[in-house]
Tab-separated table of C-alpha atoms and ligand atoms in Angstrom:
chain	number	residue	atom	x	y	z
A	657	UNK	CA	-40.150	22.557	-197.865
A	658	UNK	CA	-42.205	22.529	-194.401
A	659	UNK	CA	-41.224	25.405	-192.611
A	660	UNK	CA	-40.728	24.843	-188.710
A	661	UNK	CA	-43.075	26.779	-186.787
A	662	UNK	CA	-41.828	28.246	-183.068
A	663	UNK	CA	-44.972	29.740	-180.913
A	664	UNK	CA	-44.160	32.913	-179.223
A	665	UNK	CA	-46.270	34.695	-176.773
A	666	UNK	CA	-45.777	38.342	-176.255
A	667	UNK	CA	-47.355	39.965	-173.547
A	668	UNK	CA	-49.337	43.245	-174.776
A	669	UNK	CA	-50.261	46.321	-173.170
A	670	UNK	CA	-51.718	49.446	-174.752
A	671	UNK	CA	-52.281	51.942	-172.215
A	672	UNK	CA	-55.293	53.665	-174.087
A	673	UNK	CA	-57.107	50.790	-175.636
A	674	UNK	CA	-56.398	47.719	-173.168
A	675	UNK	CA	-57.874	48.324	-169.631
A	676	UNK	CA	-54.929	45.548	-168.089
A	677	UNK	CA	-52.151	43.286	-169.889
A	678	UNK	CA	-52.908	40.549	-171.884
A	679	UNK	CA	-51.232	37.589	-173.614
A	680	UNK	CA	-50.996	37.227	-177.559
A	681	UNK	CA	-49.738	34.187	-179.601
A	682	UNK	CA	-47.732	34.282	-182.592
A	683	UNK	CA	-46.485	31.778	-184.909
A	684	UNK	CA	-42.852	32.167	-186.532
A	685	UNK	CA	-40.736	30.577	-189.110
A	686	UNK	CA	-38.035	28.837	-186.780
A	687	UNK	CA	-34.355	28.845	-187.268
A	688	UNK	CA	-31.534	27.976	-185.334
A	689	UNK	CA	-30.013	31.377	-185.893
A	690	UNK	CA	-32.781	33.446	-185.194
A	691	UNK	CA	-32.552	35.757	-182.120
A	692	UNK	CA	-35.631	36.813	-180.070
A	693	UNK	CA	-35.247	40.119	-181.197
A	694	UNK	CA	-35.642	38.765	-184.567
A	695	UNK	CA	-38.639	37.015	-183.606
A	696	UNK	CA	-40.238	40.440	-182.969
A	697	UNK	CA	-39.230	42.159	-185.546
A	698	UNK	CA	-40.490	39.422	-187.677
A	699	UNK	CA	-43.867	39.888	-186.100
A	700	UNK	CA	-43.876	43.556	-186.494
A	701	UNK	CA	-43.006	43.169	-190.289
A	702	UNK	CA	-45.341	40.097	-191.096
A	703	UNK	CA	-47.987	39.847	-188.251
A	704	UNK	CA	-48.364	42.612	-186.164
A	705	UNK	CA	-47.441	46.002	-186.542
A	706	UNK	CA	-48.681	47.827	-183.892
A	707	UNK	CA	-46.415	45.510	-181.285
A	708	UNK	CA	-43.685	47.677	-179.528
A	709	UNK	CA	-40.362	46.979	-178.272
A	710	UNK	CA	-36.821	48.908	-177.453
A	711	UNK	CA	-34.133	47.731	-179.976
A	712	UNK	CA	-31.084	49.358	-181.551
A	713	UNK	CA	-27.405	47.470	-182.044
A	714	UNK	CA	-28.669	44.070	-182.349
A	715	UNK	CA	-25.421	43.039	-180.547
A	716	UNK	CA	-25.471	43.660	-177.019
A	717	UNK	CA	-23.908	46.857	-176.387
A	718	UNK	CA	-26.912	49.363	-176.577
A	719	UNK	CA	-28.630	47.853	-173.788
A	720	UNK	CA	-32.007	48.705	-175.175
A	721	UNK	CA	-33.651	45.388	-175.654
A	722	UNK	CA	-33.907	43.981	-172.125
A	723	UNK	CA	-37.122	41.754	-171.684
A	724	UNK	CA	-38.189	38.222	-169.809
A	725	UNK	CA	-37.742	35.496	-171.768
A	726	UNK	CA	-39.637	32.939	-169.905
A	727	UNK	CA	-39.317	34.557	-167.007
A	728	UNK	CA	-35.287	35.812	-166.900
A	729	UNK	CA	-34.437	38.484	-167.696
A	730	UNK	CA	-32.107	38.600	-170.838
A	731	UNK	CA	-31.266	40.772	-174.030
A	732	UNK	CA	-33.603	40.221	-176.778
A	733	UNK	CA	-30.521	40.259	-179.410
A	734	UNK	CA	-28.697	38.094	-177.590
A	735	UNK	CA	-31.110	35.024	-176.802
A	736	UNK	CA	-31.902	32.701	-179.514
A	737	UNK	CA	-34.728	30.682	-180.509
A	738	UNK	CA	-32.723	27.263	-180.992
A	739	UNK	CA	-32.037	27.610	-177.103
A	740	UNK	CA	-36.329	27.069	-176.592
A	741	UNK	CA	-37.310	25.348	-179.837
A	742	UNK	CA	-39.651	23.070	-179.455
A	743	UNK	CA	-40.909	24.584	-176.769
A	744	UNK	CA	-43.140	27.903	-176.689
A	745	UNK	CA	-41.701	30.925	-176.088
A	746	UNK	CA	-42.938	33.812	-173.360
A	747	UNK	CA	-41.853	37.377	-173.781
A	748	UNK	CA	-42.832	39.896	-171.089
A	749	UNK	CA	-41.706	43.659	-169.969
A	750	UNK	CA	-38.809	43.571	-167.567
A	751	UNK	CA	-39.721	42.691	-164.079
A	752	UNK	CA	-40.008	45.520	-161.465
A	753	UNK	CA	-40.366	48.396	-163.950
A	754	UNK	CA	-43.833	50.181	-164.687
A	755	UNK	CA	-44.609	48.864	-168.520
A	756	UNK	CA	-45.439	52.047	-170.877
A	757	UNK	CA	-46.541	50.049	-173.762
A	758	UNK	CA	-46.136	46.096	-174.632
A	759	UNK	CA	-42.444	44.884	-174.054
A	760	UNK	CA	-41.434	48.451	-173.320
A	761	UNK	CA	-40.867	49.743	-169.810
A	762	UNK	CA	-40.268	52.945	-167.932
A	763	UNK	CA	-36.765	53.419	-167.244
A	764	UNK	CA	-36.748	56.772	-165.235
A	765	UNK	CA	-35.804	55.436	-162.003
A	766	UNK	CA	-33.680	52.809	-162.918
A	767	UNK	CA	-31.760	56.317	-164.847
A	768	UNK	CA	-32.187	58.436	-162.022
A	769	UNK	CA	-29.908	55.920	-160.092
A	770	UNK	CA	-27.794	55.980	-162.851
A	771	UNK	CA	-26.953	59.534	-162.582
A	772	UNK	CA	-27.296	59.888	-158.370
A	773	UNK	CA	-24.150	57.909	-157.746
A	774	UNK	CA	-22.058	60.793	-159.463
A	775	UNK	CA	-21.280	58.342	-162.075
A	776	UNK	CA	-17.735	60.750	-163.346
A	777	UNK	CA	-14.503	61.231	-162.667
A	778	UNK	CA	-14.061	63.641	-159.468
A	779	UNK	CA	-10.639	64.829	-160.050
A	780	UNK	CA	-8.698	65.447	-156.425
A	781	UNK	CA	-7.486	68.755	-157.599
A	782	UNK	CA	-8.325	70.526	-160.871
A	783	UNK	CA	-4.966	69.767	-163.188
A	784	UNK	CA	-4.226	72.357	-166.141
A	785	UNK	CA	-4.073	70.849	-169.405
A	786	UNK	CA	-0.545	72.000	-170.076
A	787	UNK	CA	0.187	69.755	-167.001
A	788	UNK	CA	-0.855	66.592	-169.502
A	789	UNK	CA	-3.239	63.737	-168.928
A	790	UNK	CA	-3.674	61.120	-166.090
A	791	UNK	CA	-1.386	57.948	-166.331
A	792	UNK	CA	-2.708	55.169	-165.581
A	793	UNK	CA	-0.591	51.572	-164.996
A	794	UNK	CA	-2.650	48.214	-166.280
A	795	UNK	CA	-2.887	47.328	-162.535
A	796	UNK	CA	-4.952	50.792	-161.555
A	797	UNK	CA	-7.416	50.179	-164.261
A	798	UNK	CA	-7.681	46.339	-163.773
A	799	UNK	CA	-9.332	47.843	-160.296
A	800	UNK	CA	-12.616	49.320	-162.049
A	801	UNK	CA	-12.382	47.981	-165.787
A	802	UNK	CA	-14.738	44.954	-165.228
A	803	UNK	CA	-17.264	47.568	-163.624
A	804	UNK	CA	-17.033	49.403	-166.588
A	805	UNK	CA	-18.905	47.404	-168.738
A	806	UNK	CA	-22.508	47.893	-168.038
A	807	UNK	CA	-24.429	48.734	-170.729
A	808	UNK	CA	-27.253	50.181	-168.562
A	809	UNK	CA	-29.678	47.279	-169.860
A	810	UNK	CA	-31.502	47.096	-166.888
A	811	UNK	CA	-31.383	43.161	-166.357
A	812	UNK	CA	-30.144	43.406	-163.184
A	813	UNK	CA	-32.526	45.364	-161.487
A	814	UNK	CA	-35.290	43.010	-163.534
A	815	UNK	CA	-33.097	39.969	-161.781
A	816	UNK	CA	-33.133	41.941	-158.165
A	817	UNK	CA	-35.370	40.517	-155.647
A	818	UNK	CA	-34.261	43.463	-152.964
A	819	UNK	CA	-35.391	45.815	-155.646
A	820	UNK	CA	-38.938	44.298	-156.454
A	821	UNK	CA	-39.376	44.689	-152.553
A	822	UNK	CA	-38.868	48.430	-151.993
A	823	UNK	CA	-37.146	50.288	-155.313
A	824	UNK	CA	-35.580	52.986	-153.131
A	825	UNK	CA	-32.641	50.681	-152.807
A	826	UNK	CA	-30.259	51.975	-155.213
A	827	UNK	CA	-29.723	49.050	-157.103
A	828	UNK	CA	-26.842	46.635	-158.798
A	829	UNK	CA	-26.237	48.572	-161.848
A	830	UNK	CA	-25.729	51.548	-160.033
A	831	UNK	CA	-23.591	51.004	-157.173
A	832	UNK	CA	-21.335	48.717	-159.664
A	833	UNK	CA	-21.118	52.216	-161.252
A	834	UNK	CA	-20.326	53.750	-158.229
A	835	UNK	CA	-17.379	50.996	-157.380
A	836	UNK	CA	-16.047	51.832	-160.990
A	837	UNK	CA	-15.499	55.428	-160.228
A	838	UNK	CA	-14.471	54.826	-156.366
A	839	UNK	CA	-11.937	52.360	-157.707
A	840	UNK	CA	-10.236	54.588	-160.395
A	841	UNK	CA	-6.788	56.209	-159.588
A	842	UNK	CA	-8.102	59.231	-161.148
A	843	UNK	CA	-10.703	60.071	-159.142
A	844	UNK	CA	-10.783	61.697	-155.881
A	845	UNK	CA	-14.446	61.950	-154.574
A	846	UNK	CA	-14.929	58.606	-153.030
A	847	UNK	CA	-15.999	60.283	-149.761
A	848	UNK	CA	-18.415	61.640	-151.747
A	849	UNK	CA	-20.196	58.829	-152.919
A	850	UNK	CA	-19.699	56.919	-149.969
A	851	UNK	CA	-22.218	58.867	-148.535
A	852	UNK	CA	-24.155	57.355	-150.943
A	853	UNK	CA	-22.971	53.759	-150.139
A	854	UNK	CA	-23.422	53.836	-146.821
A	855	UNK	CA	-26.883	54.579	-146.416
A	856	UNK	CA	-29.706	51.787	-145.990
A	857	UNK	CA	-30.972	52.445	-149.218
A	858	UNK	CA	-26.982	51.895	-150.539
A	859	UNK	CA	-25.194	48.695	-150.289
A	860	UNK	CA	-26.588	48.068	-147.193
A	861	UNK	CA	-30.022	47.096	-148.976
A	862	UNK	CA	-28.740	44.509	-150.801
A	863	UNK	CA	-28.725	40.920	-149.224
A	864	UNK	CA	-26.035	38.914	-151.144
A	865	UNK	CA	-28.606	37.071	-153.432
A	866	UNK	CA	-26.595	37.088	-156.207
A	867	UNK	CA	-29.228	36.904	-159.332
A	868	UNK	CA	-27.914	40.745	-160.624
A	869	UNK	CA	-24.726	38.932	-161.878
A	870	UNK	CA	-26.287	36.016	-163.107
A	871	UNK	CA	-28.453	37.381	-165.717
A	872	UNK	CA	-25.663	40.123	-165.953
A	873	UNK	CA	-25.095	39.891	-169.976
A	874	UNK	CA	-21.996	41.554	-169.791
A	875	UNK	CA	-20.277	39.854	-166.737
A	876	UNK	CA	-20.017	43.176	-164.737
A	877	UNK	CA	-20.384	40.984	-161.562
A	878	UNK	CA	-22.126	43.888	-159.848
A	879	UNK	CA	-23.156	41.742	-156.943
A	880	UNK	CA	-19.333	41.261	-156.492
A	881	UNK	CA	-19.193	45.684	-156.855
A	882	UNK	CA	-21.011	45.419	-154.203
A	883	UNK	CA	-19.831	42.999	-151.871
A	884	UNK	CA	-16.267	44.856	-152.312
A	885	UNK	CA	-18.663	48.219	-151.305
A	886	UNK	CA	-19.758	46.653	-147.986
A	887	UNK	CA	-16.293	46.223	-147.185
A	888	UNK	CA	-15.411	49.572	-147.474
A	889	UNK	CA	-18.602	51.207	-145.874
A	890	UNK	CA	-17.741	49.162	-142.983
A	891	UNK	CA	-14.181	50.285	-142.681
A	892	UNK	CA	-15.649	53.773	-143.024
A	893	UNK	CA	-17.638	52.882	-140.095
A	894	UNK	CA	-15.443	51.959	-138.495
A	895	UNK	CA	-13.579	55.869	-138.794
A	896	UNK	CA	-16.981	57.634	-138.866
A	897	UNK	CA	-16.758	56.207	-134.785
A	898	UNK	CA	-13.433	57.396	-133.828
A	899	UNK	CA	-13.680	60.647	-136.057
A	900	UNK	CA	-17.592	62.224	-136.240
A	901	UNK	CA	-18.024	64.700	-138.990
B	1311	UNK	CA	-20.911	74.452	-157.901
B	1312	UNK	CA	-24.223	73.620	-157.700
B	1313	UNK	CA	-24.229	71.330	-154.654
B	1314	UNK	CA	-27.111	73.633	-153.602
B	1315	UNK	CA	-29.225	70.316	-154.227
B	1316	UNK	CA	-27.069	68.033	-152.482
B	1317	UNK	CA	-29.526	65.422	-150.071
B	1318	UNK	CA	-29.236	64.457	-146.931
B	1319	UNK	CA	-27.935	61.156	-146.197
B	1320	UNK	CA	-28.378	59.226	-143.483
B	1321	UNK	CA	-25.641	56.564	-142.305
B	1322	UNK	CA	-27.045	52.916	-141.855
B	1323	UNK	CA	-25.466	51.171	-138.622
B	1324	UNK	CA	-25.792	47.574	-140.800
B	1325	UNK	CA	-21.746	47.309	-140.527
B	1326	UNK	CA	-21.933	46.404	-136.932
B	1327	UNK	CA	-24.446	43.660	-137.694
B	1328	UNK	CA	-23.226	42.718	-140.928
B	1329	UNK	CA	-19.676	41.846	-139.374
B	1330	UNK	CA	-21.309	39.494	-136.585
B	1331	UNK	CA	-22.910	38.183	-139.236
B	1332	UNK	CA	-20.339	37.659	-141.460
B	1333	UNK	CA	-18.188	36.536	-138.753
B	1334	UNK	CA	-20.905	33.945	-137.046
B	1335	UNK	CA	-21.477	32.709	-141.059
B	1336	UNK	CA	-18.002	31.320	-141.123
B	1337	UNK	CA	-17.834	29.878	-137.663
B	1338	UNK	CA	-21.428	28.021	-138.584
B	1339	UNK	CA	-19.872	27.267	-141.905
B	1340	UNK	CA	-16.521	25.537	-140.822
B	1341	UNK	CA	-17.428	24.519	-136.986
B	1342	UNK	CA	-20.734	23.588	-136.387
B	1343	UNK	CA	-20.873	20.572	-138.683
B	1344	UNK	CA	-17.499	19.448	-137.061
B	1345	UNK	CA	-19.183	19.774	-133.560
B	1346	UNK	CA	-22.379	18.022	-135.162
B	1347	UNK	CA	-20.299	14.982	-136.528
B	1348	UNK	CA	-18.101	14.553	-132.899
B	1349	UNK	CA	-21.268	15.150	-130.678
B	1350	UNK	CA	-23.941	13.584	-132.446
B	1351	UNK	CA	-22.593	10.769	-134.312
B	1352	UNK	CA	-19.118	9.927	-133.348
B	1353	UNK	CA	-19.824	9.807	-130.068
B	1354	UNK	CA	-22.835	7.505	-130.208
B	1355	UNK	CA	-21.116	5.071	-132.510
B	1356	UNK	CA	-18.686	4.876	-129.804
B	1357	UNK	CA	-16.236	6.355	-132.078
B	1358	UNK	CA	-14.874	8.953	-129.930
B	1359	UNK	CA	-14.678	7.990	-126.229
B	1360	UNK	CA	-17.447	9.626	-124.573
B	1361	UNK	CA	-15.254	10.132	-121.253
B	1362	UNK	CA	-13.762	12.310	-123.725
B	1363	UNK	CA	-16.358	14.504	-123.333
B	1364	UNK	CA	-17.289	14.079	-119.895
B	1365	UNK	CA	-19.039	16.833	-117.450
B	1366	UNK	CA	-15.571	17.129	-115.523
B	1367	UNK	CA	-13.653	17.571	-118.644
B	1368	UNK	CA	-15.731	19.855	-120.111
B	1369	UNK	CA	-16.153	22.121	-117.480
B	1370	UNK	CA	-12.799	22.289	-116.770
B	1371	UNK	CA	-12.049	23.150	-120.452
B	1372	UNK	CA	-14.854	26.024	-120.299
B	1373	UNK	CA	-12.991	27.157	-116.499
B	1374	UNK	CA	-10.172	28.127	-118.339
B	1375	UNK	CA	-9.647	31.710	-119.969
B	1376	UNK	CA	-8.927	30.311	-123.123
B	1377	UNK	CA	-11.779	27.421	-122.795
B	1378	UNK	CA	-14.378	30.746	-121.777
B	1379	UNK	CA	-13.623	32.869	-124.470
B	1380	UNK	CA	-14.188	29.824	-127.389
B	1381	UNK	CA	-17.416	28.651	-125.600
B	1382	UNK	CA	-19.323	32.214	-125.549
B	1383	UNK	CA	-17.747	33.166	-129.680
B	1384	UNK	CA	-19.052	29.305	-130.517
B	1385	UNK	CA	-22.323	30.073	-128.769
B	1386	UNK	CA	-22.574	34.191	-129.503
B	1387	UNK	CA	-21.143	34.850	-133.156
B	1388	UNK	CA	-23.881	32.108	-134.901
B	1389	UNK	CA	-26.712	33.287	-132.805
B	1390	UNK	CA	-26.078	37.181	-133.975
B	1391	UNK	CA	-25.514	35.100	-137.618
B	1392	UNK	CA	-28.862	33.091	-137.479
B	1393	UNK	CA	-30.889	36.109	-135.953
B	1394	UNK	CA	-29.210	38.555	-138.616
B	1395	UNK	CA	-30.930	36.340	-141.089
B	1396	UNK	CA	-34.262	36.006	-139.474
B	1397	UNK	CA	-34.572	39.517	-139.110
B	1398	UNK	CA	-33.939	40.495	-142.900
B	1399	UNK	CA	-36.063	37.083	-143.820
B	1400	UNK	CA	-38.694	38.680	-142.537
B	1401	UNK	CA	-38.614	41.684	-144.875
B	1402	UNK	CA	-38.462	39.484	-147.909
B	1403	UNK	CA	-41.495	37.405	-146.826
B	1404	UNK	CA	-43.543	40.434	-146.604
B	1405	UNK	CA	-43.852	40.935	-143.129
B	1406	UNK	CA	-42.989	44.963	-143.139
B	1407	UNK	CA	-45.129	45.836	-140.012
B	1408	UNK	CA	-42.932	46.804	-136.952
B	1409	UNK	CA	-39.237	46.746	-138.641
B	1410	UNK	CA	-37.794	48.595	-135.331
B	1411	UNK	CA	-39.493	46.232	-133.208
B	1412	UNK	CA	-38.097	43.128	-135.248
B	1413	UNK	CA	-35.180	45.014	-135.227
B	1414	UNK	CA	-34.895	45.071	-130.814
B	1415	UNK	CA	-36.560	41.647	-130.856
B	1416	UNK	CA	-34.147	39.518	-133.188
B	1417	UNK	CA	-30.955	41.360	-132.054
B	1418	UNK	CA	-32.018	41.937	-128.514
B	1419	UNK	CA	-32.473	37.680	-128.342
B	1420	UNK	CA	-29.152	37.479	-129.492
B	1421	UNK	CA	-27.415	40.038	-127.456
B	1422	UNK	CA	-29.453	38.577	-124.116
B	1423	UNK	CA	-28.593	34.905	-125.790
B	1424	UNK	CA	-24.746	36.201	-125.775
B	1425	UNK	CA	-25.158	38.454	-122.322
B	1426	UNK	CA	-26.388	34.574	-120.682
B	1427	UNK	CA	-23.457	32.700	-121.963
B	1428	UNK	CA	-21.039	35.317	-120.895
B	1429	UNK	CA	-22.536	35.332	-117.333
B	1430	UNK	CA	-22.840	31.352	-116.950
B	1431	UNK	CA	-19.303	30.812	-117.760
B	1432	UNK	CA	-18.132	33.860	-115.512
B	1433	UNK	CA	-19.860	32.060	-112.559
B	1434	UNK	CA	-18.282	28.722	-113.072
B	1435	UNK	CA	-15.068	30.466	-112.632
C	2403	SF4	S1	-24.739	45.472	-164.522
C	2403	SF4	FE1	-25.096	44.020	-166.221
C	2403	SF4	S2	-27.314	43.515	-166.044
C	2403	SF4	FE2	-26.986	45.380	-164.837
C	2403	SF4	S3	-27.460	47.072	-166.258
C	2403	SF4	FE3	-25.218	46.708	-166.369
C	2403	SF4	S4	-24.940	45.276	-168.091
C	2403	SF4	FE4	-27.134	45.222	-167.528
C	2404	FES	S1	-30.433	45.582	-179.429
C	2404	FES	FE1	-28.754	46.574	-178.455
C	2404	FES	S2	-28.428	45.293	-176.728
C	2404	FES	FE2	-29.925	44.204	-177.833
C-alpha cells in the first residue's frame, strides 16, 4: 500500500544556533484523522527531534497548543489534516507573541493580563462559613457562564489586530475574564475592575473587529464580553460626571 | 491587604465619542440609503415628484422646530460617526504621529461641521 504523503512546513527558531527564523519541510504519512498536533509529534518521533512545541490534553481544554495554521490562529489538537490535504500545510508561532523557541511563544504578558483584571470572586462582605455557601439561580450564572470558558489558549490575542498594534491594550481573553467575574451574583468588586475597563488601554482599545471570537475555539465570544463592557463603562461615565470620586 | 501596589488608572473619555458614534452608525445604517434611493434615483426617474422636494417645501420643513432638530441629527450624528472612524483608521494604518492633534482635527471638523448646521438653520428661522 502507497502511503499518502501531506507536506508540512514548520517554522523553526533556535535562539542560540539560528541567527533569525527559518522555514523547514516535512513529509508525513496522511490520514483523515490525524490532527496537527499529531503531525508534530510524528515529526518529533520519526524526523526531527529537536523540534519544539506546547502540548498537553490533546483535546482542547489545556490551551497549550495554540499555533498558525496557515496563517489563523487555531489549536494544534483540534485542527486536522483532512481539512488541508492536498494542499501543504504552514505551521508558525502565534502571531503577536515574542517566539522562545520554534512553535513555542512567550506567554508572560498575555498571563500578566490574565491575572491584572482580578480574575476572582470579590465577595461584597466577608460571609462566615457557618453562614453556608452562595446560591446561585440558573439565570445568575447564565450571566457569566459562556465567559467562563476560556482556556487561556491565547488565540485571541494571536487573532487581535488592536493587539499587534500596541500590546498595552489589555486584550480579549482578559477583559472576557473580567465580564465573567463583573457578571457573577457573587461578586462584589465590579467598581474595582471597572477601573480597569474604563481606561484606554481597557475596552476602550478595542475597535469592534471581531476576529478574537472567530478563531475563539471555545465560543467564549469575548468580542461580545466586551461589547457588553463598553456599555457599562459608558453608563459609568455617565455617573463618574454627576458624582467625581 | 496588599493594595499597597494598586496602579493608577486613568479614565478614557471614549464614551462620549463612542455614543455619537454608535448613535450616527445607526442613523447612516437605516437613513442614509433611504435618503440616497428618494434623492438620487427616485427622483430622477421621475418616480417621486420632484415638487415634492422643492426649495419652498423644504425650507419650510427645516423652519419648523421639529423639521430643525431632524436636519442638524441627519447632518451632525453621521459626521461625528464617519470622523470617529477616520480618526481610529488612522491608528491602524500606522500613522501614530500627532494622536492629540488627529484627535482636535477629526472631532473638531465634526463639532464645527455640527456648530454650522446648527447656526444655518437657526438663521432661517
Ligand atoms: S477567549 Fe477563546 S481564544 Fe481567547 S484565550 Fe480564551 S479560549 Fe482562547
Ligand atoms: S493539547 Fe491541550 S488544547 Fe491542544
Amino acid at each position: 500500500m502507497s502511503e499518502l504523503m501531506i507536506e508540512i512546513d514548520v517554522l523553526r527558531y533556535r535562539p542560540e544556533m539560528d541567527e533569525k527564523p527559518f522555514t523547514q519541510m516535512f513529509e508525513v504519512p496522511y490520514t483523515p484523522d490525524m490532527s496537527i498536533l499529531e503531525a508534530l509529534q510524528y515529526i518529533k518521533d520519526h524526523l526531527d527531534s529537536t523540534i519544539s512545541f506546547r502540548w498537553s490534553c490533546r483535546m482542547a481544554i489545556c490551551g497549550s497548543c495554540g499555533m498558525m495554521v496557515n496563517g489563523v490562529p487555531k489549536l494544534g489538537c483540534k485542527a486536522f489534516l483532512r481539512d488541508y490535504y492536498p494542499k501543504k500545510v504552514s505551521l508558525e508561532p502565534l502571531a503577536n507573541f515574542p517566539i522562545e523557541r520554534d512553535l513555542v511563544v512567550v506567554m508572560d504578558d498575555f498571563i500578566k493580563k490574565l491575572e491584572e483584571v482580578k480574575p476572582y470572586i470579590i465577595p461584597e462582605k466577608e460571609k462566615c462559613l457557618s453562614e453556608g455557601t452562595y446560591q446561585q439561580t440558573p439565570e445568575q450564572m447564565a450571566k457569566f457562564k459562556q465567559f467562563s470558558m476560556c482556556i487561556n489558549c491565547g488565540l485571541c490575542y494571536a487573532a487581535c489586530p488592536q493587539y499587534a498594534l500596541d500590546n498595552k491594550f489589555t486584550g480579549p481573553a482578559a477583559l472576557a475574564l473580567l465580564a465573567r467575574y463583573n457578571r457573577d451574583s457573587r461578586d462584589g468588586g465590579e467598581a474595582q475592575r471597572m477601573k480597569i475597563v474604563n481606561q484606554e488601554e481597557g475596552v476602550w482599545g478595542c475597535t469592534f473587529v471581531g476576529y478574537c471570537s472567530v478563531v475563539c475555539p471555545k465560543d467564549v465570544d469575548p468580542a461580545a464580553a466586551i461589547q457588553l463592557l463598553k456599555v457599562e463603562s459608558s453608563k459609568d461615565y455617565l455617573i463618574g460626571m454627576f458624582k467625581p470620586e | 491587604m496588599s493594595e499597597t501596589t494598586e496602579k493608577t488608572y486613568k479614565r478614557s473619555h471614549e464614551p462620549v465619542f463612542w455614543g455619537l458614534f454608535g448613535a450616527g452608525g445607526m442613523l447612516t445604517a437605516f437613513l442614509t440609503p433611504v435618503m440616497i434611493l428618494i434623492t438620487g434615483i427616485l427622483i430622477p426617474l421621475g418616480i417621486i415628484n420632484s415638487q415634492n422636494f422643492s426649495y419652498e417645501k423644504i425650507h419650510g420643513f427645516a423652519t419648523t422646530w421639529y423639521g430643525a432638530v431632524i436636519v442638524l441629527v441627519l447632518v451632525a450624528l453621521p459626521l461625528w460617526h464617519t470622523l470617529h472612524r477616520i480618526f481610529h483608521a488612522l491608528h491602524d494604518i500606522g500613522i501614530n504621529r500627532g494622536r492629540d492633534w488627529q484627535q482636535v482635527i477629526c472631532y473638531g471638523f465634526a463639532f464645527a461641521a455640527s456648530i454650522f448646521v446648527f447656526t444655518l438653520l437657526l438663521q432661517m428661522f
